Coordinates of C-alpha atoms and ligand atoms in Angstrom, one line a residue:
M102 CA -0.1 0.1 0.0
T103 CA 1.4 3.5 -0.9
L104 CA 0.8 6.2 1.9
V105 CA 1.1 9.4 0.0
H106 CA 1.1 12.8 1.6
K107 CA 1.2 15.7 -0.4
N108 CA 2.2 18.9 1.4
K109 CA -1.1 18.8 2.8
M110 CA 0.1 20.6 6.5
K111 CA 1.1 23.6 4.4
Q112 CA -2.3 25.0 4.5
F113 CA -2.6 25.2 8.3
L114 CA 0.1 28.3 8.1
N115 CA -2.6 30.5 7.4
K116 CA -4.7 29.8 10.5
K117 CA -4.5 31.3 13.7
F118 CA -5.5 28.5 15.9
L119 CA -4.7 25.1 15.4
F120 CA -5.5 22.1 17.8
F121 CA -4.3 19.1 18.2
G122 CA -6.3 16.1 19.7
G123 CA -6.8 12.6 19.9
K124 CA -6.9 9.1 22.3
G125 CA -4.0 9.1 25.1
G126 CA -0.7 8.4 23.4
V127 CA -1.4 8.7 20.0
G128 CA 1.1 11.4 19.2
K129 CA -0.7 14.8 19.9
T130 CA 2.3 16.3 21.7
T131 CA 4.5 14.9 19.3
S132 CA 2.6 16.5 16.1
A133 CA 1.7 19.9 18.0
S134 CA 5.2 20.3 18.7
A135 CA 6.6 19.3 15.0
F136 CA 4.0 21.5 13.4
S137 CA 5.2 24.3 15.8
I138 CA 8.8 23.7 14.5
F139 CA 7.6 23.4 11.0
A140 CA 5.6 26.9 11.1
S141 CA 8.0 28.7 13.0
S142 CA 10.9 27.6 10.2
C143 CA 8.3 29.0 7.8
G144 CA 8.7 32.5 9.5
K145 CA 5.4 32.2 11.3
R146 CA 5.6 33.5 14.9
V147 CA 4.1 30.6 16.7
L148 CA 3.1 30.1 20.4
L149 CA 2.8 26.1 21.4
V150 CA 0.1 25.9 24.2
S151 CA -0.1 23.3 26.2
T152 CA -3.6 22.7 27.8
D153 CA -2.9 19.1 28.9
P154 CA -2.5 19.3 33.2
A155 CA 0.0 16.5 32.6
H156 CA 2.4 18.7 30.7
S157 CA 4.9 17.4 28.2
I158 CA 5.8 19.8 25.8
G159 CA 8.9 21.1 28.1
D160 CA 9.8 17.5 28.0
I161 CA 9.8 17.1 24.3
F162 CA 12.0 20.2 23.8
K163 CA 14.3 19.5 26.8
I164 CA 13.7 22.6 28.7
D165 CA 11.6 24.1 31.5
I166 CA 8.6 25.7 29.9
G167 CA 6.0 26.6 32.9
P168 CA 2.9 29.0 33.1
R169 CA 4.5 32.0 31.2
E170 CA 5.4 32.4 27.8
K171 CA 9.0 31.0 27.0
L172 CA 11.1 31.5 23.8
I173 CA 12.1 28.0 22.7
K174 CA 14.1 28.6 19.5
E175 CA 13.5 31.3 16.9
N176 CA 10.1 32.2 16.3
L177 CA 8.8 29.7 18.6
W178 CA 7.7 30.2 22.4
G179 CA 5.8 27.6 24.7
I180 CA 3.6 27.9 27.7
E181 CA 1.9 25.3 29.8
I182 CA -1.3 26.5 31.5
D183 CA -1.8 25.8 35.2
P184 CA -5.7 25.7 35.8
E185 CA -5.3 26.0 39.6
L186 CA -2.9 28.8 39.4
E187 CA -4.9 30.6 36.5
A188 CA -8.1 30.2 38.9
K189 CA -6.5 31.5 41.9
N190 CA -5.0 34.6 39.6
Y191 CA -8.4 35.5 38.2
I192 CA -10.1 35.5 41.6
N193 CA -7.4 37.6 42.8
R194 CA -7.6 40.2 40.1
I195 CA -11.6 40.4 40.5
K196 CA -11.1 40.9 44.3
N197 CA -8.3 43.8 43.8
S198 CA -10.5 45.4 41.3
L199 CA -13.4 45.3 43.3
S200 CA -12.0 46.5 46.3
K201 CA -11.2 49.9 44.7
T202 CA -14.7 50.5 44.0
I203 CA -16.5 49.1 46.8
S204 CA -16.6 49.8 50.7
P205 CA -14.8 47.5 52.9
I206 CA -17.9 46.3 54.7
L207 CA -19.5 45.5 51.6
M208 CA -16.5 43.8 50.2
D209 CA -16.0 41.4 52.9
E210 CA -19.7 40.1 51.9
I211 CA -18.5 40.1 48.2
K212 CA -15.3 38.2 48.8
R213 CA -17.1 35.5 50.4
Q214 CA -19.6 35.0 47.4
I215 CA -16.4 35.2 45.0
D216 CA -15.0 32.4 47.2
V217 CA -17.9 30.4 46.7
A218 CA -17.7 31.0 42.9
Y219 CA -14.3 29.7 43.2
L220 CA -14.8 26.5 44.5
S221 CA -18.0 25.7 42.3
P222 CA -17.6 23.3 39.4
G223 CA -16.1 25.2 36.2
A224 CA -14.1 27.6 38.1
E225 CA -10.5 26.1 37.1
E226 CA -11.9 25.3 33.8
G227 CA -13.3 28.9 33.3
A228 CA -10.0 30.3 34.5
T229 CA -8.0 28.1 31.9
F230 CA -10.4 29.6 29.4
D231 CA -9.9 33.0 30.3
K232 CA -6.2 32.3 29.9
F233 CA -6.7 30.9 26.4
I234 CA -8.7 34.1 25.5
E235 CA -6.0 36.1 26.8
L236 CA -3.6 34.1 24.5
M237 CA -5.9 34.5 21.7
N238 CA -5.6 38.2 22.0
R239 CA -1.9 38.2 21.6
I240 CA -2.8 37.2 17.9
D241 CA -4.7 40.4 17.5
E242 CA -2.0 42.6 19.2
G243 CA 0.7 40.8 16.7
T244 CA 2.5 39.2 19.1
Y245 CA 2.2 35.8 17.5
D246 CA 0.9 34.6 13.8
I247 CA -0.3 31.0 14.8
I248 CA -1.3 29.4 18.3
V249 CA -0.9 25.6 18.6
F250 CA -2.7 23.9 21.1
D251 CA -1.5 20.6 22.3
T252 CA -4.6 19.2 24.0
A253 CA -5.1 16.6 26.7
P254 CA -6.9 13.1 25.6
T255 CA -10.1 13.4 23.7
G256 CA -12.9 13.8 26.4
H257 CA -11.0 16.5 28.4
T258 CA -10.5 18.7 25.4
L259 CA -14.1 18.2 24.1
R260 CA -14.9 19.6 27.1
L261 CA -12.7 22.4 27.0
L262 CA -14.0 23.3 23.6
S263 CA -17.7 22.9 24.4
L264 CA -16.7 25.3 27.4
P265 CA -17.6 28.8 26.3
E266 CA -21.4 27.4 26.0
I267 CA -21.2 25.6 29.6
L268 CA -19.4 28.7 31.0
E269 CA -22.0 30.9 29.7
K270 CA -24.8 28.9 31.5
W271 CA -22.5 28.8 34.6
I272 CA -22.3 32.8 34.4
D273 CA -26.2 32.7 33.8
N274 CA -26.5 30.7 36.7
L275 CA -24.3 33.1 39.1
F276 CA -25.9 36.0 37.3
K277 CA -29.2 34.7 38.7
K278 CA -28.2 34.2 42.0
R279 CA -26.7 37.6 42.2
R280 CA -29.9 39.1 41.1
V281 CA -31.7 37.4 43.7
A282 CA -29.5 38.4 46.6
L283 CA -29.7 42.0 45.2
S284 CA -33.4 42.1 45.1
L285 CA -33.6 40.8 48.6
K286 CA -31.2 43.7 49.7
K287 CA -33.2 46.1 47.6
S288 CA -36.3 45.4 49.5
V289 CA -34.7 45.5 52.7
K290 CA -32.8 48.9 51.9
K291 CA -36.1 50.5 50.4
I292 CA -38.2 49.4 53.5
K293 CA -35.6 50.7 56.1
E294 CA -34.1 53.7 54.3
G295 CA -36.4 54.3 51.5
V296 CA -33.5 54.1 49.0
D297 CA -33.4 52.2 45.8
I298 CA -30.4 50.2 44.7
R299 CA -29.9 50.2 40.9
M300 CA -28.9 46.6 39.3
D301 CA -26.7 48.0 36.5
D302 CA -24.7 49.5 38.9
D303 CA -23.8 46.1 40.4
P304 CA -19.8 45.5 40.0
I305 CA -20.3 42.0 40.2
L306 CA -22.9 41.6 37.7
R307 CA -20.9 44.1 35.5
I308 CA -17.9 41.5 35.6
L309 CA -20.0 38.5 34.8
K310 CA -21.4 40.6 32.0
V311 CA -18.1 41.1 30.7
R312 CA -16.8 37.8 31.0
K313 CA -20.0 36.4 29.5
Q314 CA -19.1 38.5 26.5
K315 CA -15.6 37.5 26.3
F316 CA -16.5 33.8 26.2
Q317 CA -19.1 34.8 23.2
D318 CA -16.2 36.3 21.1
A319 CA -13.8 33.4 21.7
R320 CA -16.8 30.9 20.8
K321 CA -17.1 33.0 17.4
L322 CA -13.3 32.7 16.9
L323 CA -13.3 28.9 17.5
L324 CA -16.0 28.4 15.3
N325 CA -14.7 30.4 12.3
K326 CA -13.2 28.1 9.8
E327 CA -10.7 30.8 8.4
F328 CA -9.0 30.9 11.9
T329 CA -9.5 27.7 13.5
S330 CA -8.9 24.0 12.6
Y331 CA -9.1 20.9 14.7
I332 CA -6.5 18.1 13.7
F333 CA -6.9 14.5 14.8
V334 CA -4.1 12.4 15.5
L335 CA -4.5 8.6 15.6
N336 CA -2.9 5.3 15.1
P337 CA -3.8 2.6 12.7
E338 CA -5.3 0.7 15.6
R339 CA -9.0 0.1 16.5
L340 CA -9.7 1.9 19.5
P341 CA -8.3 5.3 18.2
I342 CA -10.1 5.0 14.9
I343 CA -13.1 4.3 16.9
E344 CA -12.6 7.5 19.5
T345 CA -11.7 9.5 16.6
K346 CA -15.0 9.0 14.5
K347 CA -16.9 9.9 17.6
A348 CA -15.0 12.7 18.5
I349 CA -15.1 14.1 14.9
E350 CA -19.2 13.6 15.5
I351 CA -19.1 15.7 18.4
L352 CA -17.0 18.5 16.8
S353 CA -19.3 18.8 14.0
K354 CA -22.1 19.2 16.1
Y355 CA -20.5 21.8 18.0
K356 CA -19.7 23.2 14.6
I357 CA -15.8 23.3 15.2
P358 CA -13.9 23.3 12.0
I359 CA -12.1 20.0 11.6
G360 CA -8.9 20.2 9.5
G361 CA -8.2 16.7 9.1
I362 CA -6.3 13.8 10.5
I363 CA -2.6 12.6 11.1
V364 CA -1.9 8.8 10.6
N365 CA 1.2 8.3 13.0
R366 CA 3.4 5.6 13.6
I367 CA 3.2 3.6 10.5
L368 CA 5.2 0.5 10.5
P369 CA 8.0 0.0 8.2
E370 CA 7.8 -2.2 5.4
K371 CA 10.7 -4.4 5.3
T372 CA 10.6 -6.5 8.6
G373 CA 10.8 -9.7 10.1
E374 CA 7.8 -12.3 10.5
F375 CA 6.7 -10.8 13.7
L376 CA 6.3 -7.4 12.3
R377 CA 5.2 -8.5 9.1
K378 CA 2.1 -9.9 10.7
R379 CA 1.6 -6.8 12.5
K380 CA 1.7 -5.0 9.2
E381 CA -0.9 -7.3 7.8
V382 CA -3.3 -6.2 10.6
E383 CA -2.2 -2.4 10.3
K384 CA -3.1 -2.6 6.8
E385 CA -6.8 -3.6 7.6
Y386 CA -6.8 -0.6 10.0
L387 CA -5.2 1.6 7.3
N388 CA -7.9 0.5 4.8
L389 CA -10.5 1.1 7.4
I390 CA -9.1 4.9 8.0
K391 CA -9.2 5.4 4.2
T392 CA -12.9 4.4 4.4
N393 CA -13.8 6.0 7.5
F394 CA -12.1 9.6 6.7
N395 CA -11.0 9.5 3.2
N396 CA -10.2 13.1 2.4
L397 CA -9.6 14.0 5.7
I398 CA -6.3 12.3 5.8
L399 CA -3.6 15.1 5.9
T400 CA -0.1 12.9 6.3
Y401 CA 1.0 9.7 7.7
I402 CA 4.1 9.7 9.9
P403 CA 6.1 6.4 10.3
L404 CA 7.1 4.9 13.5
L405 CA 10.6 6.2 14.4
E406 CA 13.4 4.0 15.6
R407 CA 13.3 5.8 18.9
D408 CA 10.8 7.8 20.8
V409 CA 10.2 11.5 20.1
Y410 CA 12.7 13.4 22.0
G411 CA 14.6 17.0 21.1
I412 CA 14.3 19.4 18.2
E413 CA 16.3 17.4 15.6
I414 CA 13.8 14.2 16.0
L415 CA 10.8 16.8 15.5
E416 CA 12.4 18.1 12.6
E417 CA 12.8 14.9 11.1
I418 CA 9.1 14.5 11.5
T419 CA 8.3 18.0 9.7
K420 CA 9.4 16.0 6.6
Y421 CA 6.2 14.4 6.2
F422 CA 4.3 17.7 6.6
Ligands
ATP1829 N1 6.0 8.4 14.7 C1 6.7 8.1 16.3 N2 7.8 7.3 16.2 C2 8.1 6.8 17.4 N3 7.8 7.2 18.8 C3 6.5 8.1 18.6 C4 6.0 8.7 17.4 N4 5.0 9.2 17.7 C5 5.1 9.4 19.1 N5 5.8 8.5 19.6 C6 6.1 8.4 21.1 O1 5.0 8.1 21.9 C7 4.6 8.5 22.8 C8 3.3 9.1 23.1 O2 3.5 10.3 22.2 P1 2.8 11.9 22.4 O3 3.7 12.1 23.7 O4 3.2 12.8 21.0 O5 1.5 11.3 22.5 P2 0.3 12.2 23.0 O6 -0.8 11.9 22.2 O7 0.8 13.7 23.4 O8 -0.1 11.6 24.7 P3 -0.7 11.9 25.8 O9 -2.3 11.6 25.5 O10 -0.2 11.1 26.9 O11 -0.5 13.6 25.8 C9 6.3 9.3 23.2 O12 6.9 8.4 24.0 C10 6.5 9.7 21.8 O13 8.0 10.0 21.9
MG1830 MG1 0.6 14.7 25.0

């Protein structure tokens, strides 16, 4: 079977946001890192973002990366998002900005409300997404041309991508609670002092409104075919094929633009008895991949003699792009 690849990865050099997803261990980090090297050597300024809590981009490039953008090589930067840290930073930013506008007595009550929101489900993911949005804005600022996201295994990523929608609901919910709290206070105040509280002036409602708008903007960008593509990595094996099929269906439902699939770890042709048998099995799966994903196939990457570690080996992989 001839496995052709015809420079199909080049089309993604014009995108702004590129996601690499797939089942655990199929080669997401490898492909995202190799593409980042490819794009940066084509002159694009690239930010490689790891959203996988078990970060490994630092490992593959043999340097410490961490939660701040760090230069890896010419035109290539990396960052590993830390959800816990982002949630803490986010909460502190809100508290600080509020304490400037609100009386200390009221602030104590509000701080308590914020702390409760921080502990509620969705807060860390929400903060991760805030970081996402912050990074996405760097494109507008002209710092980067492309942001490449090395994502966590499929389930986690699908959740992350469906987040704007989930978070908007979460915010609506907070919104409702805040409104109830306010209207209670409003009636008490009106009875006691004859003064009315205006909902529009409430700083928390204002923050929630801004946040919701930010999520909506991000969602628009993520759904825009011109800017965003989602690339699946898989191996010629049963489970990754099944999982990719399902994931493509889910992403299509969310209307997230699918860029195609990378078939990684293709066995070499000339091999002994054992590998020859494996190669037979592989052929069946490669056929299945062709039937299922026909025009989505972007490239085939062979199984290398050793695991992927360091820039030289990643550069070798870019030959298949
Ligand atoms: N084409 C290849 N040839 C040889 N080894 C490979 C190849 N692609 C990936 N590997 C190795 O397979 C392992 C998994 O790859 P990688 O970390 O890129 O997968 P992943 O999908 O990001 O995994 P995870 O789901 O854990 O994040 C690594 O040890 C990597 O070096
Ligand atoms: Mg990985």
